[in-house]
Tab-separated table of C-alpha atoms in Angstrom:
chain	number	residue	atom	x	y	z
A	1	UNK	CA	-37.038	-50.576	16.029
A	2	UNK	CA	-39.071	-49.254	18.936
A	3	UNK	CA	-42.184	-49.997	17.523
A	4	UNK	CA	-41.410	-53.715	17.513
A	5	UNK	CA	-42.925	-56.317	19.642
A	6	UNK	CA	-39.752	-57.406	20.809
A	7	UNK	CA	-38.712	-53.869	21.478
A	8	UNK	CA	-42.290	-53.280	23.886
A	9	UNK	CA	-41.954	-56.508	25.870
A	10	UNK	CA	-37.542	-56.519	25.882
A	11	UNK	CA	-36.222	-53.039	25.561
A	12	UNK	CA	-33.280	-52.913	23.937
A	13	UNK	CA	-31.268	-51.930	27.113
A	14	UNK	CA	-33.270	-54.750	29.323
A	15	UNK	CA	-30.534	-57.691	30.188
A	16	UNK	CA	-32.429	-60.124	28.016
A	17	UNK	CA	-31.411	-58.071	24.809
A	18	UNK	CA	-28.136	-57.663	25.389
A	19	UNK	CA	-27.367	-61.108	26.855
A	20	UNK	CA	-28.689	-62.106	22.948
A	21	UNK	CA	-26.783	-59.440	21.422
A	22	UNK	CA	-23.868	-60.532	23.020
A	23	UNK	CA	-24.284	-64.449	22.120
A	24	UNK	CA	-24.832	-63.059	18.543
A	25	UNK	CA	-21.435	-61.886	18.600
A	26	UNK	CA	-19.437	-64.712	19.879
A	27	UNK	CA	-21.360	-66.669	17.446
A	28	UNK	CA	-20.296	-64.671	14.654
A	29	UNK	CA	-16.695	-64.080	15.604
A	30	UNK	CA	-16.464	-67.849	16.640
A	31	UNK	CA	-17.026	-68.916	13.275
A	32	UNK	CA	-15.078	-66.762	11.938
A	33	UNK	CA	-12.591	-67.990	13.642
A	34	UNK	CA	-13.529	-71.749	13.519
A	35	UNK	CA	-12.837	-71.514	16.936
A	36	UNK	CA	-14.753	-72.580	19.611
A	37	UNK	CA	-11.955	-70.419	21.969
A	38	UNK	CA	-12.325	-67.453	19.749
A	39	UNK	CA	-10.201	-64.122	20.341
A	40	UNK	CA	-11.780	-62.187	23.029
A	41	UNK	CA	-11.486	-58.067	23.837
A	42	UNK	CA	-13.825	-57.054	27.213
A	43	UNK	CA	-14.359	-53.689	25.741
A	44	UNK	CA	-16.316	-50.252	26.253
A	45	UNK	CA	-18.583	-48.732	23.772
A	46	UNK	CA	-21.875	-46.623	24.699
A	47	UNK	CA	-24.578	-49.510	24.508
A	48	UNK	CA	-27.489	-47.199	25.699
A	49	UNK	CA	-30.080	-47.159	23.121
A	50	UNK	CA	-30.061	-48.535	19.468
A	51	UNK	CA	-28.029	-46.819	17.557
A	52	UNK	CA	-25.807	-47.842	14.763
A	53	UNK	CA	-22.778	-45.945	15.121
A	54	UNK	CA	-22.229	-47.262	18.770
A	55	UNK	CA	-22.664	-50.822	17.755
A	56	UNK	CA	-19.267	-50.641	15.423
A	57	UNK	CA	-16.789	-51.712	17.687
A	58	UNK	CA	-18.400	-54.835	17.817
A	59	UNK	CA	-19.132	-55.160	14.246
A	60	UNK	CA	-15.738	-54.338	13.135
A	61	UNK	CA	-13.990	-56.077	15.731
A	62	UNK	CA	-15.695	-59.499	14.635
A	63	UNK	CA	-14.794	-59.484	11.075
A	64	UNK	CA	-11.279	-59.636	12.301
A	65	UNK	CA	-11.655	-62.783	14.234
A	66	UNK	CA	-12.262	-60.818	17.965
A	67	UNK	CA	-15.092	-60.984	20.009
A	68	UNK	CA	-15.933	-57.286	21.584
A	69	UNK	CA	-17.657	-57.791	25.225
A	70	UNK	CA	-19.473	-55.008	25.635
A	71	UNK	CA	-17.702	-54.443	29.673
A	72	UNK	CA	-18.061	-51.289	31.816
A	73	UNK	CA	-15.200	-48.890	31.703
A	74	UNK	CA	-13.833	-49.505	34.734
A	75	UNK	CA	-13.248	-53.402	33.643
A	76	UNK	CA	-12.641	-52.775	29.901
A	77	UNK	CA	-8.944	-53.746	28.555
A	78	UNK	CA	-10.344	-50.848	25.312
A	79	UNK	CA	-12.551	-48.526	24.839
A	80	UNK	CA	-13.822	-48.680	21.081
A	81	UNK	CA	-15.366	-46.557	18.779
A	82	UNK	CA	-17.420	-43.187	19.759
A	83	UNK	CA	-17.325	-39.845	21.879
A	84	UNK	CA	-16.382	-42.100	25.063
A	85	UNK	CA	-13.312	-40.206	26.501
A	86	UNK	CA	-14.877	-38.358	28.640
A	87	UNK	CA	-16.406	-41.816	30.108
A	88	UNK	CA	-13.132	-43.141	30.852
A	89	UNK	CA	-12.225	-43.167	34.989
A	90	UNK	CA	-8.714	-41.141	35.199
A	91	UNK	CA	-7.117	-44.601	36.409
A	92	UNK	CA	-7.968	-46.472	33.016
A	93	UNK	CA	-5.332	-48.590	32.209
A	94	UNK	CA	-6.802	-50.169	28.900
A	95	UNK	CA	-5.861	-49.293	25.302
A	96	UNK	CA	-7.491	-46.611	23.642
A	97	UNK	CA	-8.581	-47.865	20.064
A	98	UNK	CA	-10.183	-44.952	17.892
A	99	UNK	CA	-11.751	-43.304	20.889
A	100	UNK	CA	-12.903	-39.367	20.434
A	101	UNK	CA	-13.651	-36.779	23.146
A	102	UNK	CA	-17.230	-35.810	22.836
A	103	UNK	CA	-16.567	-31.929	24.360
A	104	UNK	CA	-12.605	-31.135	23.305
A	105	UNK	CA	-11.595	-29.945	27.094
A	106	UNK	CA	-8.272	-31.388	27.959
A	107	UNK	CA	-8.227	-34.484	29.657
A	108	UNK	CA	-5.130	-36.540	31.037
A	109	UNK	CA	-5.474	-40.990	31.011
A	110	UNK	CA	-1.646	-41.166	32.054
A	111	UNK	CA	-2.217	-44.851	32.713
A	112	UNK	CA	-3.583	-45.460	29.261
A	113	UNK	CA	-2.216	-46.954	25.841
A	114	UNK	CA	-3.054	-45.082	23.045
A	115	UNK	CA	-3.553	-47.050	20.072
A	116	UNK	CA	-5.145	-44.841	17.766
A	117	UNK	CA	-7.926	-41.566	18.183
A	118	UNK	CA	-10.439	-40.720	16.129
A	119	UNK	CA	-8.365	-37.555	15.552
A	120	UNK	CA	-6.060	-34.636	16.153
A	121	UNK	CA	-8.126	-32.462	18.246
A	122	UNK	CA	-8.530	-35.456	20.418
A	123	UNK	CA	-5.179	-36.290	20.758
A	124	UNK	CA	-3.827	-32.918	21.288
A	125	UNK	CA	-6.411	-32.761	24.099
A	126	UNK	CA	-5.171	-35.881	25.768
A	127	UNK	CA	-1.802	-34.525	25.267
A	128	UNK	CA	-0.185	-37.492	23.589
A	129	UNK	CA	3.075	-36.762	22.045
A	130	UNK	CA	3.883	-39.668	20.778
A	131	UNK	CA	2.574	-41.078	16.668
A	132	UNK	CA	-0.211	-42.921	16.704
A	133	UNK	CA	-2.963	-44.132	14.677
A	134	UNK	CA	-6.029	-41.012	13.345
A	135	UNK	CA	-8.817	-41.942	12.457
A	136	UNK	CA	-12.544	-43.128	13.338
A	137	UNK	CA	-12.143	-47.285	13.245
A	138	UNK	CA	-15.524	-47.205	10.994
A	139	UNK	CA	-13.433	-46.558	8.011
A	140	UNK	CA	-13.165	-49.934	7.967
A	141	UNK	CA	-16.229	-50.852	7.191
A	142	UNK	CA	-14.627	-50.267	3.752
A	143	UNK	CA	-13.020	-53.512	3.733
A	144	UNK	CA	-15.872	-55.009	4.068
A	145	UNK	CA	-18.702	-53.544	2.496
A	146	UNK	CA	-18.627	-51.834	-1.000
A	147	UNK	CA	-20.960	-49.172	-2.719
A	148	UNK	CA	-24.153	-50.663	-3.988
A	149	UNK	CA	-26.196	-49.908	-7.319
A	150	UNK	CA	-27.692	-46.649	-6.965
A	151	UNK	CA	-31.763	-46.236	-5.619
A	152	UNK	CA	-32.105	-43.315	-3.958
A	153	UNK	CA	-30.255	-39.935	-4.830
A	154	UNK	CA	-29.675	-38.727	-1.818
A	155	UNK	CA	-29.525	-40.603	1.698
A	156	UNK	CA	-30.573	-38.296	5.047
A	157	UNK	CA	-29.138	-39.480	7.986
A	158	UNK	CA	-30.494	-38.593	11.436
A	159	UNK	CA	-28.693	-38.484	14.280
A	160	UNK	CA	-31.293	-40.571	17.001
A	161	UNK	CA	-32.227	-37.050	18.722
A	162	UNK	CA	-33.087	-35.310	14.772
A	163	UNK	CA	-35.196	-37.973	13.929
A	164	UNK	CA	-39.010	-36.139	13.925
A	165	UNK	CA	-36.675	-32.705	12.689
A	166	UNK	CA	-39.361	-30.970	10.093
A	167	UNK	CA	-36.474	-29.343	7.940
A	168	UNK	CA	-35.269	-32.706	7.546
A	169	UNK	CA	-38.506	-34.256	6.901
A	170	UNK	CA	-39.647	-31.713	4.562
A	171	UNK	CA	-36.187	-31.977	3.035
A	172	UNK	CA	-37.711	-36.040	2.384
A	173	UNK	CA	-41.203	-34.895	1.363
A	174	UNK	CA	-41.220	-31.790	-0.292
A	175	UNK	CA	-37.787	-30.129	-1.528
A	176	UNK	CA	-35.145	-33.435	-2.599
A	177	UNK	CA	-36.780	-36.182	-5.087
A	178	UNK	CA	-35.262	-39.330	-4.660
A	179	UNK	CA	-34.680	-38.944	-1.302
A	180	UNK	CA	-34.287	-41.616	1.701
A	181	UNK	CA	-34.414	-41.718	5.682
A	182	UNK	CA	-31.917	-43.744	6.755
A	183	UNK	CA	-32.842	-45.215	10.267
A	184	UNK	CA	-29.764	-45.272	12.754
A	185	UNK	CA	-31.717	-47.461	15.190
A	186	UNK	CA	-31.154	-50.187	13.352
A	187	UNK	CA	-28.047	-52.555	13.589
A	188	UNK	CA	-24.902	-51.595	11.422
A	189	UNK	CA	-25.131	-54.218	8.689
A	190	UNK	CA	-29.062	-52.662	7.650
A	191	UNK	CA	-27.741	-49.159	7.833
A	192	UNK	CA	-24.462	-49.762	5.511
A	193	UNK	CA	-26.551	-51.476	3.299
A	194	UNK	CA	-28.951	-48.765	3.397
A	195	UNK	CA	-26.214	-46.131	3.021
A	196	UNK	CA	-24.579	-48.013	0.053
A	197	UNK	CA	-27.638	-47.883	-2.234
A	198	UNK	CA	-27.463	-43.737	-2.115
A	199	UNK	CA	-25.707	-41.527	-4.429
A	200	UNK	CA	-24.893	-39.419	-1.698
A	201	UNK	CA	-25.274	-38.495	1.647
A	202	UNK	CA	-26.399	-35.728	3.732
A	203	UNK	CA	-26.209	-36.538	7.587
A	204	UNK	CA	-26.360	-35.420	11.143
A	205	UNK	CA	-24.944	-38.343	12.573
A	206	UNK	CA	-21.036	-38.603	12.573
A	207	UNK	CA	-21.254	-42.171	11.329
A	208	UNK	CA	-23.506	-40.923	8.386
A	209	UNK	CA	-20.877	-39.344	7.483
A	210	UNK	CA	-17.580	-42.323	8.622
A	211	UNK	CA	-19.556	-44.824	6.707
A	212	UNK	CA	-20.110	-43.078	3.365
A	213	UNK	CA	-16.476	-41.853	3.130
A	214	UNK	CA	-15.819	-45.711	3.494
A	215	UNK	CA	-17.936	-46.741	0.958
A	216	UNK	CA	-16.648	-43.599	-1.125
A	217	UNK	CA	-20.216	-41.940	-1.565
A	218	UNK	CA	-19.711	-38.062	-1.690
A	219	UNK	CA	-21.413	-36.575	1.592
A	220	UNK	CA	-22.068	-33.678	3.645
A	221	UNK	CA	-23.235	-32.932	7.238
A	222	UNK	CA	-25.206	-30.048	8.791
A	223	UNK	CA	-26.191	-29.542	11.906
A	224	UNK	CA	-29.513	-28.847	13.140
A	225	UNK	CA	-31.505	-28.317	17.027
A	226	UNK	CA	-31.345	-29.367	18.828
A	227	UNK	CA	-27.800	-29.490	18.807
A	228	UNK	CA	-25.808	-32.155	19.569
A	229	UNK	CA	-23.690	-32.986	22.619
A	230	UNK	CA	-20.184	-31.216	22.305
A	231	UNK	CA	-21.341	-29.454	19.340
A	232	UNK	CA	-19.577	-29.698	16.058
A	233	UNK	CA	-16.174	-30.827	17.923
A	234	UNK	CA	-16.131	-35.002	16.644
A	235	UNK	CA	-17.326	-33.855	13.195
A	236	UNK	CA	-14.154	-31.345	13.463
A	237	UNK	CA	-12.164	-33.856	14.362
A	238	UNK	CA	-12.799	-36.622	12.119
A	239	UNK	CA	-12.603	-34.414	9.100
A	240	UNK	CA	-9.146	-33.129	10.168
A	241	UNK	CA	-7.741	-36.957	9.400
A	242	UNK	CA	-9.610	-37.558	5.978
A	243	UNK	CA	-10.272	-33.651	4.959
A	244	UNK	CA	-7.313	-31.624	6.179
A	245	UNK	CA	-8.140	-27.664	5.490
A	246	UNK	CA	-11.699	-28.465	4.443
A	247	UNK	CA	-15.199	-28.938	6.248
A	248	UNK	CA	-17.902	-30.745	4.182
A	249	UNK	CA	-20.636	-28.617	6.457
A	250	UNK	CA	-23.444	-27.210	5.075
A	251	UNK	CA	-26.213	-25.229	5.915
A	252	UNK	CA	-29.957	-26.231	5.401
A	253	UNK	CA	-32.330	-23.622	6.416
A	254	UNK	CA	-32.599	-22.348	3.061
A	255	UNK	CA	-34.308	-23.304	0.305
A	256	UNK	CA	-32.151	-26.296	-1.638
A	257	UNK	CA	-32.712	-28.355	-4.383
A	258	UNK	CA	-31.642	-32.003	-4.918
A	259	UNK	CA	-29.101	-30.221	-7.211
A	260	UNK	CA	-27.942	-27.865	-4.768
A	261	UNK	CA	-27.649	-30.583	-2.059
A	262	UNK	CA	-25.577	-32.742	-4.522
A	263	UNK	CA	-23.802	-29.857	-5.412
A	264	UNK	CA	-22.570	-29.416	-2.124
A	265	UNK	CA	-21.407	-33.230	-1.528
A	266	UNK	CA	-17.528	-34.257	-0.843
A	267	UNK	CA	-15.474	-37.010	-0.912
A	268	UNK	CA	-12.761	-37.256	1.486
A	269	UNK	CA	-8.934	-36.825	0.212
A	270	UNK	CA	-8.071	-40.138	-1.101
A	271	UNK	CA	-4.767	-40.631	0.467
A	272	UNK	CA	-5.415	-39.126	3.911
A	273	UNK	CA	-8.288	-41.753	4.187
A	274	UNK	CA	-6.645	-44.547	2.823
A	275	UNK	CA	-3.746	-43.756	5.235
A	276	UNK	CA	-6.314	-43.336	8.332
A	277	UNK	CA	-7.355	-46.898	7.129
A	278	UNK	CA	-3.940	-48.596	6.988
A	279	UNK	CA	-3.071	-47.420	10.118
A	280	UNK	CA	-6.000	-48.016	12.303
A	281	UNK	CA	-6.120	-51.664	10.883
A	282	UNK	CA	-2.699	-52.246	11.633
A	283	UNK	CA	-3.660	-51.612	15.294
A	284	UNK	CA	-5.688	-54.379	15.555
A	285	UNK	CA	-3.211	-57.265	16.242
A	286	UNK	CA	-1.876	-54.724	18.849
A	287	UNK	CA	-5.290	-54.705	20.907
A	288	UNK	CA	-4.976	-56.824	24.434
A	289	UNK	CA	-7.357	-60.250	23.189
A	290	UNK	CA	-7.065	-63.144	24.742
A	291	UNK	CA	-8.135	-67.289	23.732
A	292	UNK	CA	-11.303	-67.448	25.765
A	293	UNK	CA	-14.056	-70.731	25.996
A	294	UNK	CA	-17.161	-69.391	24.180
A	295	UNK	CA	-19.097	-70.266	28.011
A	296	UNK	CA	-15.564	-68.411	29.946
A	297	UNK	CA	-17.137	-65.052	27.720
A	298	UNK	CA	-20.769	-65.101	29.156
A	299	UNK	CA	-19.507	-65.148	32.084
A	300	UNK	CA	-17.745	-62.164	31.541
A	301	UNK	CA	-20.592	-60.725	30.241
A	302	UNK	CA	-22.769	-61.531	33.060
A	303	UNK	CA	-19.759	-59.802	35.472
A	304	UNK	CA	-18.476	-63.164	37.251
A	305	UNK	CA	-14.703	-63.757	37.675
């Protein structure tokens, strides 16, 4: 969190922290893997500021035995999970794996191979013909994480920029009892956990959302200012995989209840997720890893060749 020492003296974008973050990583996926040449995947994910949802790829990734390099998207063999199109040069050549435009305008990678999207609005805009996998890859977190006893009724889940929002705080303070702030700054094993001890969700971050339909906690989203980059367009998206016909959006400016909130909360359709599940995992042994010394991937991190 920002107000940490570490945070004041190493910010979290500062070389030092993500030289650790990426040792933390190969550690992890290394033993996974009982490997010290563990399976390696230079890959693009937005690696900014802290912020849960961005750090999936790698999460995800190492749970299957592959180490996720966090490597600029002109170098990247993928690009992982987020609004990161757009980011893309129009020469990539790498494998898109669950990938989402963040604005919807159409947008041609003809070099590219398209694993999977995180949906059909993206695809169409990329103009891929062909069947491939829909769905955001942090369904998965399913497979590995499971719904926790009940504490709080309702989780609220920022997105980074809604943080100080005063409907949302007063939503916490005043108007829902039993009510929790979940804090996306933090790494994605705090905020599942976090997530998995609600009831339900209510959320301004698309991975609010992602992560309780893969826990199967009923949740809603609602947007609120300001608003976010590209809009409602990923939310639109993602829900066209796992709630075909149906939008779990709600509106908060009036006055709700806890009972009205929870009222208003959705689970996803239980056979488009669990198909958006099968399929992205399948993708995985499809994604361009390669046997790598734990030392040959810092120095791809650090950029030599």
């Amino acid at each position: 969190m920002p107000d940490r020492l570490g945070d004041r003296v190493w910010p979290y974008d500062s070389a030092s922290r993500r030289r650790a973050r990426s040792l933390w990583r190969v550690a992890t996926a290394a033993a996974r893997s009982r490997s010290m040449e563990p399976m390696i995947l230079p890959a693009y994910w937005w690696n900014g500021h802290p912020n849960f949802g961005d750090a999936l790829t790698p999460w995800i990734l190492a749970r299957y035995g592959v180490v996720a390099v966090h490597t600029p998207p002109d170098r990247a063999r993928a690009s992982g999970v987020g609004s990161i199109v757009e980011q893309l040069q129009s020469d990539f050549s790498g494998t898109i794996w669950g990938s989402g435009l963040l604005h919807g305008d159409p947008l041609e990678l003809p070099q590219a191979r398209v694993l999977a999207v995180r949906g059909p609005l993206t695809k169409a805009a990329l103009g891929i013909e062909e069947d491939v996998a829909l769905g955001d890859p942090g369904l998965l977190v399913g497979r590995w994480a499971s719904r926790g006893r009940a504490r709080w009724r309702i989780g609220i889940v920022p997105h980074g920029v809604h943080r100080e929002d005063p409907s949302l705080q007063d939503l916490v303070a005043r108007r829902v009892r039993g009510a929790t702030v979940v804090d996306v700054r933090r790494g994605p094993g705090a905020v599942i956990r976090h997530i998995s001890h609600c009831s339900a969700v209510l959320t301004t971050s698309l991975h609010g959302l992602v992560v309780a339909d893969a826990l199967g906690i009923p949740a809603a989203w609602t947007q609120r200012h300001p608003p976010l980059w590209g809009g409602d367009f990923k939310f639109r998206d993602y829900e066209a995989v796992v709630t075909p016909g149906r939008s779990r959006e709600i509106r908060t400016d009036g006055v709700l209840s806890s009972t009205d909130l929870l009222a208003a909360m959705a689970l996803p359709d239980t056979e488009a997720r669990e198909e958006s599940i099968a399929r992205v995992e399948e993708t995985i042994r499809d994604l361009p890893v390669s046997r790598e010394s734990v030392w040959r991937v810092q120095a791809m991190r650090r950029g030599h060749r």
